[in-house]
mmCIF file with all atom_site columns, N, CA and C in Angstrom:
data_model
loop_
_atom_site.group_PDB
_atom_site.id
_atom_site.type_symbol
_atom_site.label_atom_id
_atom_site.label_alt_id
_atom_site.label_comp_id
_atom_site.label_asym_id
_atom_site.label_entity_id
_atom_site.label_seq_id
_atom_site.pdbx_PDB_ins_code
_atom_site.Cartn_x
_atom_site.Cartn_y
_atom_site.Cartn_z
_atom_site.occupancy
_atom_site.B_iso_or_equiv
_atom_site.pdbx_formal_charge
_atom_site.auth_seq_id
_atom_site.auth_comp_id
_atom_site.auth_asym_id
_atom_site.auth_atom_id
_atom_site.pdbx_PDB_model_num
ATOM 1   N N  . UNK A 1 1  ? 124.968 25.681 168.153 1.00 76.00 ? 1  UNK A N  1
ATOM 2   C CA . UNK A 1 1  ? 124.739 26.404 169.407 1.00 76.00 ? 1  UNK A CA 1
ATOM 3   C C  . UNK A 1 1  ? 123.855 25.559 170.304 1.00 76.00 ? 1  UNK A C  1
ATOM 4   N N  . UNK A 1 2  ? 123.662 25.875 171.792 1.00 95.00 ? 2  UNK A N  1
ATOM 5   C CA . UNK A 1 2  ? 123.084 24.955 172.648 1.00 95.00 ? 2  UNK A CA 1
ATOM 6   C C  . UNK A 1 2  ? 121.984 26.011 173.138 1.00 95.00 ? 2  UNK A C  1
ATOM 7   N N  . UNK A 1 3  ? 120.659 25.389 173.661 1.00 98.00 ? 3  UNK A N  1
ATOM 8   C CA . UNK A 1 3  ? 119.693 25.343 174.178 1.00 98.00 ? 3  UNK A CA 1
ATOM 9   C C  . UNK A 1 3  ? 119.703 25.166 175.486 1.00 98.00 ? 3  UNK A C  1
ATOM 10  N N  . UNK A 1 4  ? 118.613 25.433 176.549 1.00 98.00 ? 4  UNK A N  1
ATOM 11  C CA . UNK A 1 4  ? 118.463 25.566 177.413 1.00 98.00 ? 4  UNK A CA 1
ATOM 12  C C  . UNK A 1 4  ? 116.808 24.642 177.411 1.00 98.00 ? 4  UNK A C  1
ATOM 13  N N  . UNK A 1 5  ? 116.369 23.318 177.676 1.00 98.00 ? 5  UNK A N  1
ATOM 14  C CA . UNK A 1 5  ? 114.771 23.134 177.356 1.00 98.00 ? 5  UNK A CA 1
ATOM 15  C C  . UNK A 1 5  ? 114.664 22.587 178.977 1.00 98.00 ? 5  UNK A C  1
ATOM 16  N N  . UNK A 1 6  ? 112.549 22.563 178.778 1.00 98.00 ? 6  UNK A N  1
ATOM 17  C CA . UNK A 1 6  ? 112.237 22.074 179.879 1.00 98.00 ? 6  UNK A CA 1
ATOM 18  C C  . UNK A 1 6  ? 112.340 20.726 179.986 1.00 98.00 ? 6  UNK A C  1
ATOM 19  N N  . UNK A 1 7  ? 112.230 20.137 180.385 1.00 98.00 ? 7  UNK A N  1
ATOM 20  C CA . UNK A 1 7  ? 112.759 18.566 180.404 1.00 98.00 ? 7  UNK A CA 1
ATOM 21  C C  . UNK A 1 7  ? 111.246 18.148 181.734 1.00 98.00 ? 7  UNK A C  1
ATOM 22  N N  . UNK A 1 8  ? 110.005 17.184 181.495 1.00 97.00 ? 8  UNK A N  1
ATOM 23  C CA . UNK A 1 8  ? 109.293 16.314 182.503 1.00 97.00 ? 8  UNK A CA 1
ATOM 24  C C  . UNK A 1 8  ? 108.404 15.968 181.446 1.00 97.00 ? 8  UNK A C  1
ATOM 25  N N  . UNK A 1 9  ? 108.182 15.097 182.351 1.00 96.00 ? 9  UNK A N  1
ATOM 26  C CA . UNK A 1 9  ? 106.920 14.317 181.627 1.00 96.00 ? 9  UNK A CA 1
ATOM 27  C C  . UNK A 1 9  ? 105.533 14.235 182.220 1.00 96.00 ? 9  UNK A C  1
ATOM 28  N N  . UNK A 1 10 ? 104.216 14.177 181.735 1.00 94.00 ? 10 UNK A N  1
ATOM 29  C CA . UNK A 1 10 ? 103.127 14.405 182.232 1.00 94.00 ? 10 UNK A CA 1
ATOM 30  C C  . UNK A 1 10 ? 103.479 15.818 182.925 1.00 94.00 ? 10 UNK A C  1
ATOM 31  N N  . UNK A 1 11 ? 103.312 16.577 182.188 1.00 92.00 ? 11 UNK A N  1
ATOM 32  C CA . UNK A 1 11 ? 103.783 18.229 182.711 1.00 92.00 ? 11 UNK A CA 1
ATOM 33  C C  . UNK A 1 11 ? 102.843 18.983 182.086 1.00 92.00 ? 11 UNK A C  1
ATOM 34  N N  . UNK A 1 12 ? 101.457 19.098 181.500 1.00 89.00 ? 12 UNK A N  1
ATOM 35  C CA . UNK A 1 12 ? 100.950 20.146 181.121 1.00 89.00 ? 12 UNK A CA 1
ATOM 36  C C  . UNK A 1 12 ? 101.301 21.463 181.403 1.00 89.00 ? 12 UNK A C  1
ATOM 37  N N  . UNK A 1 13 ? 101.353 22.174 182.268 1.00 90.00 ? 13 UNK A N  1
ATOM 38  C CA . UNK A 1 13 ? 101.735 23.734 182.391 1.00 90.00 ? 13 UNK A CA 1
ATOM 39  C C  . UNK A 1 13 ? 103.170 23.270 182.916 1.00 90.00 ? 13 UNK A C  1
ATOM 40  N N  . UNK A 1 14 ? 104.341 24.702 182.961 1.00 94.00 ? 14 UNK A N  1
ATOM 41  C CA . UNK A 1 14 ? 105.939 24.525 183.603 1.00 94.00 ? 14 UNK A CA 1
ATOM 42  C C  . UNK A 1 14 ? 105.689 25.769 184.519 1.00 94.00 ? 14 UNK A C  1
ATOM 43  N N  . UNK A 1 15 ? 106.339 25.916 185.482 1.00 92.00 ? 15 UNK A N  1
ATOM 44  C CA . UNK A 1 15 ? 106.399 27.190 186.196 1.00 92.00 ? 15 UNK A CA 1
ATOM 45  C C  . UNK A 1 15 ? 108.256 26.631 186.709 1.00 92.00 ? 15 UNK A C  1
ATOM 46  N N  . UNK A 1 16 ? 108.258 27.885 188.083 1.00 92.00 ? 16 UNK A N  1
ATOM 47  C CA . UNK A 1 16 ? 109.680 27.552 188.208 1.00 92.00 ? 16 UNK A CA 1
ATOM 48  C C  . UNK A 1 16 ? 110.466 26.712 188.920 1.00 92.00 ? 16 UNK A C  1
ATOM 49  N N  . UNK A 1 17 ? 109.820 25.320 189.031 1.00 95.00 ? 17 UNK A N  1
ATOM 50  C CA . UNK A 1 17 ? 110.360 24.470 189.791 1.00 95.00 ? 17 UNK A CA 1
ATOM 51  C C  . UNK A 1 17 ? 110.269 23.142 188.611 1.00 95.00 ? 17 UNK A C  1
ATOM 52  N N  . UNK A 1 18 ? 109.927 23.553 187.558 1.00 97.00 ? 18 UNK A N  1
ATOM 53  C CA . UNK A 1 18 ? 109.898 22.365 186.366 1.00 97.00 ? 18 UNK A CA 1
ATOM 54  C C  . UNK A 1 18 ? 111.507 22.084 185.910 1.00 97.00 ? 18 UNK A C  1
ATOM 55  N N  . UNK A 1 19 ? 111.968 20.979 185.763 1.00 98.00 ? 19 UNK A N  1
ATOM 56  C CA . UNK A 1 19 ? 112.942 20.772 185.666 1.00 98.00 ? 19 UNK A CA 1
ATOM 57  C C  . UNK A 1 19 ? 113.852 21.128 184.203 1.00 98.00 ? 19 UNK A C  1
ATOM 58  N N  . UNK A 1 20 ? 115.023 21.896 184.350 1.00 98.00 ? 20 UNK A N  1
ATOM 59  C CA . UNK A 1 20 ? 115.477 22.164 182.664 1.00 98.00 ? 20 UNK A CA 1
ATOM 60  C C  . UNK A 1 20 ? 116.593 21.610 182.480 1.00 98.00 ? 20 UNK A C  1
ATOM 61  N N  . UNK A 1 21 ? 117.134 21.470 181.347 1.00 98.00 ? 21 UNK A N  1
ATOM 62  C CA . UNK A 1 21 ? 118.120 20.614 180.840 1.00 98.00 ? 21 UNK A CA 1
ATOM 63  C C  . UNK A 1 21 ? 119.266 21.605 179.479 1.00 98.00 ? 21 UNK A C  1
ATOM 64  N N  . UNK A 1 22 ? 120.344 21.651 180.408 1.00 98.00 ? 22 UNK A N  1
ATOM 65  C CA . UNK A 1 22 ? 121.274 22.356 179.175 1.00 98.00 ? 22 UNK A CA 1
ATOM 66  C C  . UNK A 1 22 ? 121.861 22.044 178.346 1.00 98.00 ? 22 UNK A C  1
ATOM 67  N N  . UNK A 1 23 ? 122.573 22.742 177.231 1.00 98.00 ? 23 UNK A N  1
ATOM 68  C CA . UNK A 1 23 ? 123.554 22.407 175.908 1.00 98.00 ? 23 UNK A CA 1
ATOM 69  C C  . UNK A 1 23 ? 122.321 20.965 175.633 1.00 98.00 ? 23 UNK A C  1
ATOM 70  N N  . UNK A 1 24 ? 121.270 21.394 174.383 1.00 98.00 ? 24 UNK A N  1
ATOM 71  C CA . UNK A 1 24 ? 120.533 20.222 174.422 1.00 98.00 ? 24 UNK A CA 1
ATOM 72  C C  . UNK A 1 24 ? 120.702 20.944 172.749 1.00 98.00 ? 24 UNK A C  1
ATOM 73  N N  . UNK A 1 25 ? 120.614 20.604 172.015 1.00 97.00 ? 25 UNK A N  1
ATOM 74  C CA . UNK A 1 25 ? 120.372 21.053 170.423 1.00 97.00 ? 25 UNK A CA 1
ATOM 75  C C  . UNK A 1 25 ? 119.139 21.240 170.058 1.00 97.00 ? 25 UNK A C  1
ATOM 76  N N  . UNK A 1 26 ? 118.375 20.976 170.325 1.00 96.00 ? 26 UNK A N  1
ATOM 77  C CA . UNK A 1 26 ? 116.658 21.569 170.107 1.00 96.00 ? 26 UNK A CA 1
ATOM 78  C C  . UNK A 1 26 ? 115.678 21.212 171.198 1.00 96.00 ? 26 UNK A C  1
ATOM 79  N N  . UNK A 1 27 ? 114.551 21.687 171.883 1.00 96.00 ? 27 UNK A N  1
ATOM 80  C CA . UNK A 1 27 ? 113.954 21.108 172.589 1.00 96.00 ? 27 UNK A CA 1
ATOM 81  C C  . UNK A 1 27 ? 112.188 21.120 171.797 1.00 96.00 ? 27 UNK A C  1
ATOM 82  N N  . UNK A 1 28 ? 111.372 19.656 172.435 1.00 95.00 ? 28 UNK A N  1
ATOM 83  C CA . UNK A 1 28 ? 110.875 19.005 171.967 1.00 95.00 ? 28 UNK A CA 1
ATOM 84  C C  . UNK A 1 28 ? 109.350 18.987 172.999 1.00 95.00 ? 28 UNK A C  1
ATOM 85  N N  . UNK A 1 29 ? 108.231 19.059 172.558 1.00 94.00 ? 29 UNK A N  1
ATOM 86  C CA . UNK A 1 29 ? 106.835 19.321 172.981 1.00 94.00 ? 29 UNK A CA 1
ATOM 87  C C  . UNK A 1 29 ? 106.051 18.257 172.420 1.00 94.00 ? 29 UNK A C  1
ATOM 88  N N  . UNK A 1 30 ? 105.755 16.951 172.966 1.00 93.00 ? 30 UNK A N  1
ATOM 89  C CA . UNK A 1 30 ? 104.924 16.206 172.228 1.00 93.00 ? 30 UNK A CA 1
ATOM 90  C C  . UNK A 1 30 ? 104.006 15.858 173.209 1.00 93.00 ? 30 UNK A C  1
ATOM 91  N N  . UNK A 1 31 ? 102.390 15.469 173.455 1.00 91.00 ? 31 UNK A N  1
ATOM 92  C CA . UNK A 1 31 ? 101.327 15.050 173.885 1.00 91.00 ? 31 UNK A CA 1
ATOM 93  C C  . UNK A 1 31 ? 100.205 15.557 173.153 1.00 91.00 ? 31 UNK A C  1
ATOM 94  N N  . UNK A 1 32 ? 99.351  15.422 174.094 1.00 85.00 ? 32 UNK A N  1
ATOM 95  C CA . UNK A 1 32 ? 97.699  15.655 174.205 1.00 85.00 ? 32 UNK A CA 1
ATOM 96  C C  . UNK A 1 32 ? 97.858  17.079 174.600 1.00 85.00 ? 32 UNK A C  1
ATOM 97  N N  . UNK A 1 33 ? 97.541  18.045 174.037 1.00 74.00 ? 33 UNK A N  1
ATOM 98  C CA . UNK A 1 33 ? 96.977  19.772 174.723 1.00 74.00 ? 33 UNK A CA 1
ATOM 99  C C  . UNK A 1 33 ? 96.083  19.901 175.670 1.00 74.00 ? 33 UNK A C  1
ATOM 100 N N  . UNK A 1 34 ? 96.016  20.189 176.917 1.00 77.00 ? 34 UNK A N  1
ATOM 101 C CA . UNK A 1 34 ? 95.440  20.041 178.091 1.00 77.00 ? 34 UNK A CA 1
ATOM 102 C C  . UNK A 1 34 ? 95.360  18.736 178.861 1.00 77.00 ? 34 UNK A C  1
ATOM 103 N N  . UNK A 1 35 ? 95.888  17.492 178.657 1.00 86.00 ? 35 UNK A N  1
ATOM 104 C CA . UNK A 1 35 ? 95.781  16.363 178.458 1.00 86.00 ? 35 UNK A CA 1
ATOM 105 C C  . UNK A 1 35 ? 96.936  15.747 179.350 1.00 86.00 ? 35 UNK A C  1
ATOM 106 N N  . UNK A 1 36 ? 97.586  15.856 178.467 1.00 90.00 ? 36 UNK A N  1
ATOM 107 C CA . UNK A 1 36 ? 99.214  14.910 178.834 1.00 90.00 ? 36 UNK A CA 1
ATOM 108 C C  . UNK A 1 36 ? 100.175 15.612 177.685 1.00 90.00 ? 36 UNK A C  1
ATOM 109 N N  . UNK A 1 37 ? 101.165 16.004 178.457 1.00 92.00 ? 37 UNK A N  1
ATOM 110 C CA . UNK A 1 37 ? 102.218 16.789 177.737 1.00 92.00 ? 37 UNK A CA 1
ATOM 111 C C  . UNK A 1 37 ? 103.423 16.508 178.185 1.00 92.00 ? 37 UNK A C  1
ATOM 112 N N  . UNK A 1 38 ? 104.509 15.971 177.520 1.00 95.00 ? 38 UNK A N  1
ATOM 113 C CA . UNK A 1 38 ? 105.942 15.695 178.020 1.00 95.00 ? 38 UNK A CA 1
ATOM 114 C C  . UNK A 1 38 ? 107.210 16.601 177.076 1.00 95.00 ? 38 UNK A C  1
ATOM 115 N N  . UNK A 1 39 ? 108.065 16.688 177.810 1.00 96.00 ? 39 UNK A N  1
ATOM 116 C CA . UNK A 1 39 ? 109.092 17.993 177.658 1.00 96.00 ? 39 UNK A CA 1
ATOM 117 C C  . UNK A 1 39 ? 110.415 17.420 177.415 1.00 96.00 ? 39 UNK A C  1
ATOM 118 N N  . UNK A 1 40 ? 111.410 17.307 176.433 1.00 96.00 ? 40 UNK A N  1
ATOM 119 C CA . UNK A 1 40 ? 112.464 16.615 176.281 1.00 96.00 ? 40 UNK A CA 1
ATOM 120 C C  . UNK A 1 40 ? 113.298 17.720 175.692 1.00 96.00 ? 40 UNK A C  1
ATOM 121 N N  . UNK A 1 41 ? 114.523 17.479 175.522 1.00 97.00 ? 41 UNK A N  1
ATOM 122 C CA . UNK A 1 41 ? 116.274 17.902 175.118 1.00 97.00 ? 41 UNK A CA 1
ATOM 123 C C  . UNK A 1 41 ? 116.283 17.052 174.165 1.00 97.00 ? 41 UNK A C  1
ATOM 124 N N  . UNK A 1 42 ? 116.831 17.215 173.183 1.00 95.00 ? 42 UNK A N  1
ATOM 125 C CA . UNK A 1 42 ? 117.562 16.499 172.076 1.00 95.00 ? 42 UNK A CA 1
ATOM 126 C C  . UNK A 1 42 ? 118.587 17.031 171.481 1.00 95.00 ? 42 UNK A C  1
ATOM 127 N N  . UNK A 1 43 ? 118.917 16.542 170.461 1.00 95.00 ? 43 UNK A N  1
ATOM 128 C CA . UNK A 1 43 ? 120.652 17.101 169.673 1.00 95.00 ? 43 UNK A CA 1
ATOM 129 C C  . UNK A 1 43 ? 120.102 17.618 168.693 1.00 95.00 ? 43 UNK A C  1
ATOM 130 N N  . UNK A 1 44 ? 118.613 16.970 167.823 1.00 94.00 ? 44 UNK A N  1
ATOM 131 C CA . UNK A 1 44 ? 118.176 17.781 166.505 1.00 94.00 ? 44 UNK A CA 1
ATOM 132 C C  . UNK A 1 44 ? 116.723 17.674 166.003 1.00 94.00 ? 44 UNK A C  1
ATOM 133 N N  . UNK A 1 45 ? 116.117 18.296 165.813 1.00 93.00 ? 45 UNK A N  1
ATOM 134 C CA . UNK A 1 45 ? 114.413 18.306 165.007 1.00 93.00 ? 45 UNK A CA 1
ATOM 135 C C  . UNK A 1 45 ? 114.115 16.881 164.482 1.00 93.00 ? 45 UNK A C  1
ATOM 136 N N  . UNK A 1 46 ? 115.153 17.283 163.472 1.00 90.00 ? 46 UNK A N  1
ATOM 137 C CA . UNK A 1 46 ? 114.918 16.415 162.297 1.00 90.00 ? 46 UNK A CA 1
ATOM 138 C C  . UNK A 1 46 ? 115.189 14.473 163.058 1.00 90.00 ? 46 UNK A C  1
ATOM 139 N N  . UNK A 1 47 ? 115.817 14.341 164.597 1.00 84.00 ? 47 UNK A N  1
ATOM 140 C CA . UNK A 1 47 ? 116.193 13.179 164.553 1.00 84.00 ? 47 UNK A CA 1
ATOM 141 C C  . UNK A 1 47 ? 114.788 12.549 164.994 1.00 84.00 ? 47 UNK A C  1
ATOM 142 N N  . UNK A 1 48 ? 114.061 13.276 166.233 1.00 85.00 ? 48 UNK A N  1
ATOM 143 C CA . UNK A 1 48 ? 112.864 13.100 167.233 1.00 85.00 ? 48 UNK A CA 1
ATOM 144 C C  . UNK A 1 48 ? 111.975 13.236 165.801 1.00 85.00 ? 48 UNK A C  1
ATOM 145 N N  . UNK A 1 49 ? 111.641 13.964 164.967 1.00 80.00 ? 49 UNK A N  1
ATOM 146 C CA . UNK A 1 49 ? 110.676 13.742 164.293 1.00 80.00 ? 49 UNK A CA 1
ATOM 147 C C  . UNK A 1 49 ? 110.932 12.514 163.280 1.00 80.00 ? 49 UNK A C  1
ATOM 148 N N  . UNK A 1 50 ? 111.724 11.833 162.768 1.00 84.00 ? 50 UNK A N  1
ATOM 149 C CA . UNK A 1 50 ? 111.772 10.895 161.758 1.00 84.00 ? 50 UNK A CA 1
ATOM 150 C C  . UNK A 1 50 ? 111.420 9.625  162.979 1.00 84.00 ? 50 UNK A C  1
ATOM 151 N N  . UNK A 1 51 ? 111.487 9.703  164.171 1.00 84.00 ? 51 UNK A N  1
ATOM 152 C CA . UNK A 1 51 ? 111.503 8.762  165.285 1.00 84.00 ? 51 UNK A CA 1
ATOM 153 C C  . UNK A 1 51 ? 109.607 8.898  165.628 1.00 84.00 ? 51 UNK A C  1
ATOM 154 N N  . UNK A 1 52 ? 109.110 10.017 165.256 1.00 80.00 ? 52 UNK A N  1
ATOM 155 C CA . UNK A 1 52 ? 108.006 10.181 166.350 1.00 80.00 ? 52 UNK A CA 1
ATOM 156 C C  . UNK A 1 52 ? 106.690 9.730  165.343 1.00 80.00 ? 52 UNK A C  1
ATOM 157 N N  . UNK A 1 53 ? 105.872 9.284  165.747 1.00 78.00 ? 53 UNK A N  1
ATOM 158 C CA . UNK A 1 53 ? 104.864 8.291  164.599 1.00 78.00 ? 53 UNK A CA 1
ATOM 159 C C  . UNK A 1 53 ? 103.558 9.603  164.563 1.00 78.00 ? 53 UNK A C  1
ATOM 160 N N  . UNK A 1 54 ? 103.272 10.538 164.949 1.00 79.00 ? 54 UNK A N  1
ATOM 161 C CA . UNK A 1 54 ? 102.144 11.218 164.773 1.00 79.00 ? 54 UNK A CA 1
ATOM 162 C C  . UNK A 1 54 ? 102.853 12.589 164.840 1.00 79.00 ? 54 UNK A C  1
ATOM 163 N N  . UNK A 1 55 ? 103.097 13.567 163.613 1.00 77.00 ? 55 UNK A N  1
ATOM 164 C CA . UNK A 1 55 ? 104.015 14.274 163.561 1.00 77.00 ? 55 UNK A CA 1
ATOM 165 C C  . UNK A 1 55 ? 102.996 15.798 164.099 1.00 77.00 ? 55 UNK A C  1
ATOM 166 N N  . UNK A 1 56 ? 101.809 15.448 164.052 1.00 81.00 ? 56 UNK A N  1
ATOM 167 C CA . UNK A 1 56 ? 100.651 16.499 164.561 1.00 81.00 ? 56 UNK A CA 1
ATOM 168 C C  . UNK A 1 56 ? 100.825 16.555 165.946 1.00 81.00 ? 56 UNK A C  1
ATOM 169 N N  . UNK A 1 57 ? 101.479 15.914 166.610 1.00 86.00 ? 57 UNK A N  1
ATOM 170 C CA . UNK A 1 57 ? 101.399 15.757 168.335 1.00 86.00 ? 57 UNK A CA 1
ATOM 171 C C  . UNK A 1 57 ? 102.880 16.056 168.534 1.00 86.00 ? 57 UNK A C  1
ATOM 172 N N  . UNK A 1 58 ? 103.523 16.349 167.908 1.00 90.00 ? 58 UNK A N  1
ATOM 173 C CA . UNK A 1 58 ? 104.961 16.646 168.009 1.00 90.00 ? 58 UNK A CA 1
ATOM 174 C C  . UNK A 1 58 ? 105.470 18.112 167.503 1.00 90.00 ? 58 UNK A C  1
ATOM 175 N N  . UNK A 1 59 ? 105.870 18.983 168.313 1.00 91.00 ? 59 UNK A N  1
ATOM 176 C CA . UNK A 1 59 ? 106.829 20.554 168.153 1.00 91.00 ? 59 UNK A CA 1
ATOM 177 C C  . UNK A 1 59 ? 108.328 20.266 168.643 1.00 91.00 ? 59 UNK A C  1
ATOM 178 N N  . UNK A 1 60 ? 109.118 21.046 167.480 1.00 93.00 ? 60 UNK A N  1
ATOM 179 C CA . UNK A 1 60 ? 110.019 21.270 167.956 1.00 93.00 ? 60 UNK A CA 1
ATOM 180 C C  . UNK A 1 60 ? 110.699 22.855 167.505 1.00 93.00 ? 60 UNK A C  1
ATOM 181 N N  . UNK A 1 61 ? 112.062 22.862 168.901 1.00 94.00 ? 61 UNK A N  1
ATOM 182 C CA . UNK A 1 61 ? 112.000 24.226 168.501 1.00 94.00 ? 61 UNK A CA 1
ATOM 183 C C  . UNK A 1 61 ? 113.713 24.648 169.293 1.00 94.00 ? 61 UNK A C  1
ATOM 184 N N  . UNK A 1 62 ? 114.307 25.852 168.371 1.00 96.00 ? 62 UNK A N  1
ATOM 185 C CA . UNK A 1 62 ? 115.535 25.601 168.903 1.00 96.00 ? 62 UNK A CA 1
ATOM 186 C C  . UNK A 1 62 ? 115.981 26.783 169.777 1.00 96.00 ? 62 UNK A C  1
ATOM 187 N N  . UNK A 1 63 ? 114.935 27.389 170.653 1.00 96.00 ? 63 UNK A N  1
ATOM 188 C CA . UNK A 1 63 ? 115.300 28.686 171.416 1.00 96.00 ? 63 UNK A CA 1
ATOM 189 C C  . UNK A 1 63 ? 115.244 28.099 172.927 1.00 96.00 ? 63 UNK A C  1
ATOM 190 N N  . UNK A 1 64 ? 115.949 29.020 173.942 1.00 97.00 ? 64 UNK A N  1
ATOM 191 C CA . UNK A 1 64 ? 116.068 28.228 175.206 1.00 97.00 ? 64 UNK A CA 1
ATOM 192 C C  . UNK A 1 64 ? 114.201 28.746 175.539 1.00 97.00 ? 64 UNK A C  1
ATOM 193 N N  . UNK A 1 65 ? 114.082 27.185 176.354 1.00 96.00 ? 65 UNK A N  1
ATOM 194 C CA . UNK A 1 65 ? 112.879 27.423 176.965 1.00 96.00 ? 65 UNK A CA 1
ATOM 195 C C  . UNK A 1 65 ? 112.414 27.563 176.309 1.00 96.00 ? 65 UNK A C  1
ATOM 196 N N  . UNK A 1 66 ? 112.108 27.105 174.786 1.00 95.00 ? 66 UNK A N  1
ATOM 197 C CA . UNK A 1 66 ? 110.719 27.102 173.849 1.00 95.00 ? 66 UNK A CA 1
ATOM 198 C C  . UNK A 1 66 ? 109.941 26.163 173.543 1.00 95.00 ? 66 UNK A C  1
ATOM 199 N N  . UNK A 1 67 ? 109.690 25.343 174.258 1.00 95.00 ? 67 UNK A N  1
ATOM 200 C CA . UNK A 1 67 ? 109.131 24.348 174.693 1.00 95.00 ? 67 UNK A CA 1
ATOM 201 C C  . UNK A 1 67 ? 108.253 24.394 175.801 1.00 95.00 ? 67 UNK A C  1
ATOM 202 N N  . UNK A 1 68 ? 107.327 25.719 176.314 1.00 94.00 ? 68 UNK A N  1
ATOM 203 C CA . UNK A 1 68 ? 107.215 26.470 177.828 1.00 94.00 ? 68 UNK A CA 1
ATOM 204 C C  . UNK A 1 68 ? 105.918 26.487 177.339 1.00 94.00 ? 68 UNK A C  1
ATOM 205 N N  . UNK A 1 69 ? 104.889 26.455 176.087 1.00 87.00 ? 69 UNK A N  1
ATOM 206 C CA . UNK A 1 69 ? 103.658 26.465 176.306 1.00 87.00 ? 69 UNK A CA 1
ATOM 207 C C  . UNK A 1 69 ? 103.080 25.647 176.269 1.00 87.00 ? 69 UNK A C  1
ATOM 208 N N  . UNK A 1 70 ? 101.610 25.643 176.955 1.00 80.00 ? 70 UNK A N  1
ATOM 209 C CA . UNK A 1 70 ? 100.848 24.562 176.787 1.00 80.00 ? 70 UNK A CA 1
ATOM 210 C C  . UNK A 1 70 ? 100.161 24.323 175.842 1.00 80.00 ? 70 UNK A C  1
ATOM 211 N N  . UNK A 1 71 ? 100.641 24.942 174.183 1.00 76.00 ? 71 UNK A N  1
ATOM 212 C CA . UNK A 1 71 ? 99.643  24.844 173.221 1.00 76.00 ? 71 UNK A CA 1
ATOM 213 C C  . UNK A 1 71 ? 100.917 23.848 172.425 1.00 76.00 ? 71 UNK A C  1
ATOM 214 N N  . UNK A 1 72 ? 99.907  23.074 171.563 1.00 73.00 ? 72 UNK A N  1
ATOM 215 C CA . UNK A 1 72 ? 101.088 22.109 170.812 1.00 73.00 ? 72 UNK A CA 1
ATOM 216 C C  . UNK A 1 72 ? 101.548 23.056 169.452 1.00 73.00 ? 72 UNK A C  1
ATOM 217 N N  . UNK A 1 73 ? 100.300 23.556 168.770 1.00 63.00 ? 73 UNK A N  1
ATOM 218 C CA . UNK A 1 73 ? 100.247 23.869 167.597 1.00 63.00 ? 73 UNK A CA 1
ATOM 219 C C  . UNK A 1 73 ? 99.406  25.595 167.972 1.00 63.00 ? 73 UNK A C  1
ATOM 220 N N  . UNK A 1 74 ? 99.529  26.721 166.960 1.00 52.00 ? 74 UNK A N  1
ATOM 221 C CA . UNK A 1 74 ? 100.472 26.584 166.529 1.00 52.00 ? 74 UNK A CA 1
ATOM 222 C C  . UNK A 1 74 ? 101.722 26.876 167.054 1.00 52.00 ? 74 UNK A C  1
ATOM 223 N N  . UNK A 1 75 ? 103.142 26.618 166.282 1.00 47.00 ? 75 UNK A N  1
ATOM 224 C CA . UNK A 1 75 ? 103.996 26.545 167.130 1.00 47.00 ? 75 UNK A CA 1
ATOM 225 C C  . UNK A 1 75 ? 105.222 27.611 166.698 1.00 47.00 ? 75 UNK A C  1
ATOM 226 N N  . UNK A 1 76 ? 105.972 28.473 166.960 1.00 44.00 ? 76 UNK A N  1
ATOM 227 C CA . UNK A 1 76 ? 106.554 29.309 166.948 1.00 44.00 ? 76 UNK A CA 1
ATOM 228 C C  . UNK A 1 76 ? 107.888 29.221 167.149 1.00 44.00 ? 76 UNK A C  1
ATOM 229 N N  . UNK A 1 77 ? 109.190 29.135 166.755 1.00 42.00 ? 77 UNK A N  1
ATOM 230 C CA . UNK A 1 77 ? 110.383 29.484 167.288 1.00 42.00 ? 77 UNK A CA 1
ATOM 231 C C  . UNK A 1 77 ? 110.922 30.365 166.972 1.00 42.00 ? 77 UNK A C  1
#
């Protein structure tokens, strides 16, 4: 099934002019919490995390728009 995620980079908070990205297979939350936060689409969890080197700075999650808070952890889908 496909997803609906936010998609920017250096984006700490999203409201409704943040850009989204469809039919994405999971969407993806990795930065700094209050800091620096970037927003991606992918096809699967498991591909972005075997790729991502600090797995504490990295959420993923497969509901549309679950990728929408500014907390990294904890993380909920």
């Amino acid at each position: 099934h496909s997803v609906t995620c936010y998609v920017c980079d250096n984006c700490v908070n999203v409201d409704t002019s943040t850009s989204t990205q469809t039919n994405c297979g999971a969407c993806v939350k990795s930065g700094l919490p209050r800091l620096y936060m970037k927003r991606q689409c992918v096809e699967t969890c498991s591909d972005i995390q075997s790729k991502f080197p600090i797995q504490e700075l990295l959420s993923c999650c497969t509901t549309d728009l679950c990728n929408n808070s500014k907390q990294l952890k904890p993380f909920i889908t």
